[in-house]
Amino acid sequence: MSEYLHWYLVELRNRLDPKLPQRKVHEILSETEDHLKESARELAEEFGWNENDSMLAAIQSYGDPEKVALSHLAASDPKFWGVPPIWVIFGSALVAIWCWNFEWLSLRGFFDHFGETWENGFVATLGVFALVTFFRACRAGYRSYRKEVMQLGFVTAFGLVFLMSTWMISVPDQWQGISRFHINREEKNLWSNLTALNRIEDLCELGRNKFGQAADPGQIPFQFEITADLRGAYDHILSLNRGKSPTVSQMEQTVVNSYIVPGSVIFVTPSKPLWFFQQEDRFDVARKRWAASGPSTQKAIQGARDEINLYLAAIAQARSGRIFFFDSRVYGKPVVLTLLFLPALLLLEAVAYNRSRRRSPLPVRVIA
């Protein structure tokens, strides 16, 4: 047997042995040997070369053992986790993309998307596991999946436009939207906030009167005082922002260190209570802010009502059958981040494909 033929068959066997049944390996080696011998014989008859030279030419024409082995392995219907590797590649890539976009695809809602520490840790771990699975599945296929991965990336980015536009009910000129998964909860909260606005309006009228008439801090009603207890102070402000006036029994009877004052804007969030009232440490400054609050407070309250009505109108459109609410603020970031993540997947696929190839230099001999 030619030394080149022996080398070729050994290299081919080394690439096939661990991955295919012995019967299949012997079949491939036998077919390869017969083909190379026949090609070498024809070349020797045509050009008058000796055995080694004609065999080397036949091998160079047939292809290096790495390429031939990969073609046989790819045609052998390889499996990964019991299914064709391409399905695991697609699944793990989609999971990795979701983890990469977690801040925007966490089901929390438009601009209300940051997870808790444990959630971010879980997603990071899941993302690493998905990438490792993606890498191993790419290796298991014994061929390049570059084209399929690229197609998946672009199709996913395009699909996110429609997914996000269906999932999130966006509202023009508003910095938040409403998730269809939480539409009942958000609608209930918005109606509650609309009711709270009326009570906030009454509290503002009471505050202006009391601070305008008070000559000293002792004449200020307890509803507009904040005690030294920080937790109690937060609960107090939160209660007022919900349009509720706490009772004396709910308050810590400790030293008063600041006063409730109106803000200039009412922050409307579909999933949370309104936020309007603030605190001021000095009594004289608090009086001035209350005295100047009339027009600005009415403007803030009317602005909040308009915002809430916009959200409610969008919910009504969704309930009446509107499917898509296209808004680049909603789908823009996930699409861009997915396209930025695609090169990383392609690089990982290329490394996996190269790792599946056991390189060995093909002998080179100049044939005169």
XYZ file of C-alpha atoms in Angstrom:
368
model
C 0.000 0.000 0.000
C 1.234 3.471 -0.843
C 2.559 5.396 2.165
C 0.276 8.274 1.227
C -2.788 6.047 1.063
C -1.929 4.550 4.459
C -1.503 8.036 5.953
C -4.816 9.180 4.472
C -6.820 6.211 5.743
C -5.336 6.534 9.249
C -6.167 10.254 9.387
C -9.675 9.618 8.097
C -10.253 6.829 10.625
C -9.066 9.067 13.504
C -11.730 11.597 12.610
C -14.534 9.073 12.176
C -13.840 6.466 14.874
C -15.199 8.224 17.995
C -18.314 9.503 16.276
C -19.650 6.761 13.973
C -20.353 3.027 14.406
C -17.460 0.763 13.438
C -19.465 -0.780 10.616
C -20.042 2.635 9.066
C -16.376 3.603 9.525
C -15.174 0.441 7.769
C -17.630 1.057 4.950
C -16.386 4.621 4.427
C -12.722 3.584 4.596
C -13.258 0.764 2.116
C -15.049 3.031 -0.357
C -12.376 5.705 0.037
C -9.534 3.227 -0.461
C -11.123 1.783 -3.606
C -11.776 5.246 -5.021
C -8.229 6.498 -4.377
C -6.627 3.336 -5.793
C -8.720 3.596 -8.942
C -7.913 7.314 -9.347
C -4.193 6.675 -8.779
C -4.197 3.845 -11.337
C -5.816 6.057 -13.963
C -3.322 8.872 -13.295
C -0.379 6.454 -13.495
C -1.596 5.117 -16.848
C -2.224 8.608 -18.221
C 0.951 10.373 -17.053
C 3.313 7.495 -16.333
C 3.810 8.449 -12.665
C 4.990 6.040 -10.026
C 2.715 4.685 -7.278
C 3.412 7.370 -4.645
C 3.200 10.303 -7.037
C -0.053 9.139 -8.596
C -1.563 8.407 -5.157
C -0.608 11.863 -3.865
C -2.245 13.474 -6.878
C -5.387 11.377 -6.318
C -5.503 12.398 -2.641
C -5.070 16.076 -3.459
C -7.928 15.814 -5.934
C -10.173 13.902 -3.508
C -9.729 16.333 -0.601
C -7.997 16.398 2.765
C -9.238 13.886 5.355
C -10.690 16.629 7.557
C -13.033 17.850 4.841
C -14.029 14.344 3.790
C -14.643 13.248 7.396
C -16.813 16.287 8.128
C -18.900 15.650 5.027
C -19.541 12.067 6.159
C -20.288 13.143 9.732
C -22.689 15.859 8.615
C -24.479 13.341 6.382
C -24.782 10.820 9.231
C -27.763 12.654 10.797
C -25.981 13.643 14.047
C -28.052 14.259 17.174
C -27.625 16.521 20.182
C -29.839 15.823 23.187
C -31.753 13.419 20.957
C -32.693 15.981 18.284
C -30.941 17.483 15.247
C -28.392 20.070 16.484
C -30.008 22.882 14.500
C -33.050 22.908 16.810
C -30.886 23.139 19.918
C -28.863 25.880 18.220
C -32.011 27.890 17.476
C -33.447 27.351 20.954
C -30.270 28.211 22.852
C -29.635 31.244 20.627
C -33.138 32.593 21.324
C -32.666 32.071 25.071
C -29.304 33.863 24.908
C -30.881 36.766 22.995
C -33.653 37.009 25.589
C -31.093 37.077 28.412
C -29.081 39.724 26.559
C -32.251 41.813 26.195
C -33.578 40.992 29.666
C -34.009 44.621 30.719
C -36.397 45.084 27.794
C -37.944 41.607 27.542
C -38.571 40.863 31.212
C -42.387 41.160 31.043
C -42.154 44.062 33.492
C -43.343 46.720 31.090
C -42.111 49.638 29.043
C -39.343 51.447 30.964
C -40.234 49.513 34.119
C -37.943 46.653 33.291
C -35.057 46.400 35.744
C -35.073 43.098 37.600
C -34.243 42.373 41.198
C -30.700 41.280 42.027
C -31.636 37.595 42.129
C -33.419 37.901 38.791
C -30.417 39.485 37.120
C -28.177 36.797 38.606
C -30.484 34.039 37.392
C -30.661 35.527 33.902
C -26.869 35.885 33.739
C -26.447 32.222 34.721
C -29.104 31.130 32.235
C -27.444 33.202 29.499
C -24.055 31.570 30.086
C -25.678 28.119 30.050
C -27.452 28.979 26.771
C -24.186 30.083 25.146
C -22.379 26.922 26.283
C -25.237 24.821 24.903
C -25.147 26.814 21.659
C -21.393 26.177 21.328
C -21.694 22.441 21.982
C -24.637 22.058 19.589
C -22.671 23.831 16.844
C -19.804 21.391 17.362
C -22.146 18.407 17.335
C -23.390 19.151 13.816
C -19.944 18.783 12.169
C -20.712 21.583 9.759
C -20.970 25.337 9.668
C -24.250 26.877 10.810
C -23.174 30.429 10.012
C -25.946 30.988 7.470
C -28.671 29.655 9.777
C -27.455 31.692 12.771
C -27.338 34.857 10.677
C -30.849 34.233 9.383
C -32.093 33.593 12.926
C -30.575 36.873 14.134
C -32.209 39.000 11.445
C -35.565 37.197 11.661
C -35.569 37.599 15.455
C -34.756 41.313 15.224
C -37.549 41.788 12.678
C -39.963 39.708 14.742
C -39.248 41.764 17.861
C -40.780 44.791 16.134
C -44.135 42.997 16.016
C -43.745 41.166 19.335
C -43.009 44.346 21.277
C -45.668 46.319 19.386
C -48.252 43.686 20.319
C -47.076 43.021 23.830
C -46.722 46.668 24.892
C -49.549 49.184 24.547
C -47.623 52.379 23.948
C -49.061 55.845 24.463
C -47.933 58.772 22.270
C -45.737 61.324 24.054
C -45.700 59.261 27.260
C -42.582 57.692 28.751
C -44.331 54.516 29.847
C -46.620 51.960 28.298
C -48.868 49.143 29.455
C -48.214 45.427 29.152
C -51.087 43.371 27.763
C -50.295 40.807 30.454
C -51.148 43.402 33.120
C -53.892 45.334 31.372
C -56.576 44.646 34.003
C -54.285 45.609 36.880
C -53.057 48.772 35.147
C -56.559 49.896 34.186
C -57.742 49.480 37.770
C -54.749 51.452 39.038
C -55.326 54.259 36.518
C -58.961 54.655 37.578
C -57.808 54.681 41.193
C -55.281 57.418 40.369
C -57.968 59.425 38.612
C -60.054 59.305 41.790
C -56.992 60.181 43.885
C -56.479 63.335 41.800
C -59.776 64.746 43.062
C -58.726 64.157 46.671
C -55.269 65.614 45.983
C -56.980 68.716 44.617
C -58.947 69.036 47.882
C -55.777 68.537 49.957
C -54.016 71.256 47.971
C -56.861 73.668 48.615
C -56.742 72.830 52.342
C -52.956 73.220 52.434
C -53.025 76.635 50.776
C -55.633 77.873 53.263
C -53.923 76.494 56.374
C -50.405 77.652 55.487
C -51.754 81.023 54.399
C -53.502 81.533 57.758
C -50.818 80.026 60.029
C -48.616 82.490 61.911
C -46.375 79.790 63.395
C -45.688 76.050 62.849
C -47.987 75.074 65.693
C -51.030 76.083 63.637
C -50.291 73.621 60.805
C -52.592 70.539 60.700
C -50.841 67.218 61.301
C -51.642 66.100 57.746
C -48.966 68.513 56.475
C -46.295 67.734 59.071
C -43.529 65.123 58.843
C -42.027 63.655 61.985
C -38.447 62.603 62.588
C -39.269 58.962 61.865
C -38.013 58.361 58.308
C -40.218 55.365 57.608
C -43.221 57.208 58.945
C -42.320 60.203 56.766
C -42.267 58.058 53.630
C -45.577 56.401 54.504
C -47.083 59.811 55.233
C -46.078 61.259 51.858
C -47.166 58.074 50.084
C -50.570 58.280 51.751
C -51.048 61.891 50.664
C -49.970 61.072 47.092
C -52.764 58.518 47.050
C -55.160 61.270 48.027
C -55.590 59.933 51.558
C -55.196 61.936 54.749
C -53.712 59.852 57.607
C -55.370 59.913 61.003
C -53.595 60.995 64.185
C -53.429 57.394 65.398
C -51.452 56.430 62.289
C -48.723 59.018 62.936
C -45.752 58.921 65.252
C -46.168 61.737 67.763
C -42.518 62.774 67.676
C -40.692 65.978 66.824
C -41.788 67.625 63.580
C -38.785 68.274 61.329
C -40.314 69.127 57.926
C -43.544 70.002 56.135
C -45.538 68.711 53.190
C -45.429 70.959 50.111
C -46.828 70.507 46.583
C -44.539 69.635 43.699
C -44.605 71.220 40.260
C -45.430 68.014 38.347
C -47.536 64.961 39.142
C -45.721 61.819 38.046
C -48.166 59.359 36.492
C -47.147 55.697 36.311
C -49.727 53.115 35.155
C -48.545 50.474 37.605
C -47.901 52.710 40.631
C -49.562 55.447 42.705
C -49.207 59.097 41.760
C -46.269 61.054 43.132
C -46.759 64.771 43.743
C -46.199 65.927 47.326
C -42.693 66.652 48.584
C -41.190 67.799 51.859
C -39.581 71.065 52.953
C -37.546 71.503 56.142
C -38.181 75.210 56.760
C -41.597 76.543 57.746
C -41.152 79.921 56.018
C -40.118 78.306 52.731
C -43.042 75.878 52.958
C -45.464 78.814 53.389
C -44.064 80.534 50.288
C -44.335 77.361 48.216
C -47.950 76.850 49.260
C -48.768 80.499 48.566
C -47.383 80.227 45.022
C -48.852 76.804 44.314
C -52.309 77.731 43.054
C -51.859 77.986 39.246
C -49.026 75.436 39.095
C -50.993 72.885 41.107
C -54.041 73.202 38.877
C -51.820 72.825 35.811
C -50.137 69.734 37.278
C -53.466 68.127 38.203
C -54.951 68.791 34.766
C -51.793 67.446 33.115
C -52.039 64.265 35.186
C -55.704 63.857 34.237
C -54.814 64.204 30.559
C -52.048 61.596 30.900
C -54.325 59.118 32.642
C -57.008 59.620 29.999
C -54.431 58.900 27.275
C -53.542 55.612 28.953
C -57.207 54.697 29.375
C -57.890 55.532 25.717
C -55.024 53.250 24.628
C -56.402 50.443 26.804
C -59.832 50.944 25.233
C -58.278 50.601 21.757
C -56.552 47.375 22.798
C -59.786 45.972 24.209
C -61.628 46.864 21.006
C -59.246 44.719 18.943
C -56.217 46.824 18.058
C -53.251 44.442 17.850
C -50.188 46.569 17.114
C -49.033 49.772 18.805
C -45.912 50.563 16.790
C -43.521 52.783 18.727
C -39.762 52.854 18.125
C -39.203 53.659 21.810
C -40.631 50.234 22.621
C -39.058 47.993 19.974
C -35.981 50.065 19.097
C -33.653 48.935 21.879
C -34.391 45.175 21.649
C -33.895 45.238 17.875
C -30.602 47.124 18.085
C -29.302 44.987 20.962
C -30.204 41.793 19.086
C -28.295 42.932 15.997
C -25.324 43.881 18.180
C -25.424 40.422 19.794
C -25.490 38.603 16.447
C -21.713 38.972 15.744
C -20.996 37.326 19.114
C -23.134 34.323 18.141
C -21.447 34.127 14.738
C -18.010 34.250 16.355
C -18.972 31.498 18.790
C -20.305 29.390 15.910
C -17.079 29.869 13.938
C -14.955 28.812 16.912
C -17.166 25.759 17.482
C -16.908 24.744 13.830
C -13.132 25.105 13.824
C -12.881 23.110 17.052
C -14.779 20.252 15.391
C -12.069 20.021 12.755
C -8.947 18.093 13.709
C -6.308 19.650 11.532
C -3.478 17.641 10.053
C -1.305 18.884 7.194
C -1.757 17.137 3.886
C 1.566 15.790 2.519
C 2.896 17.867 -0.322
C 5.179 16.470 -2.959
C 6.064 18.242 -6.157
C 5.300 16.050 -9.126
C 7.585 16.761 -12.031
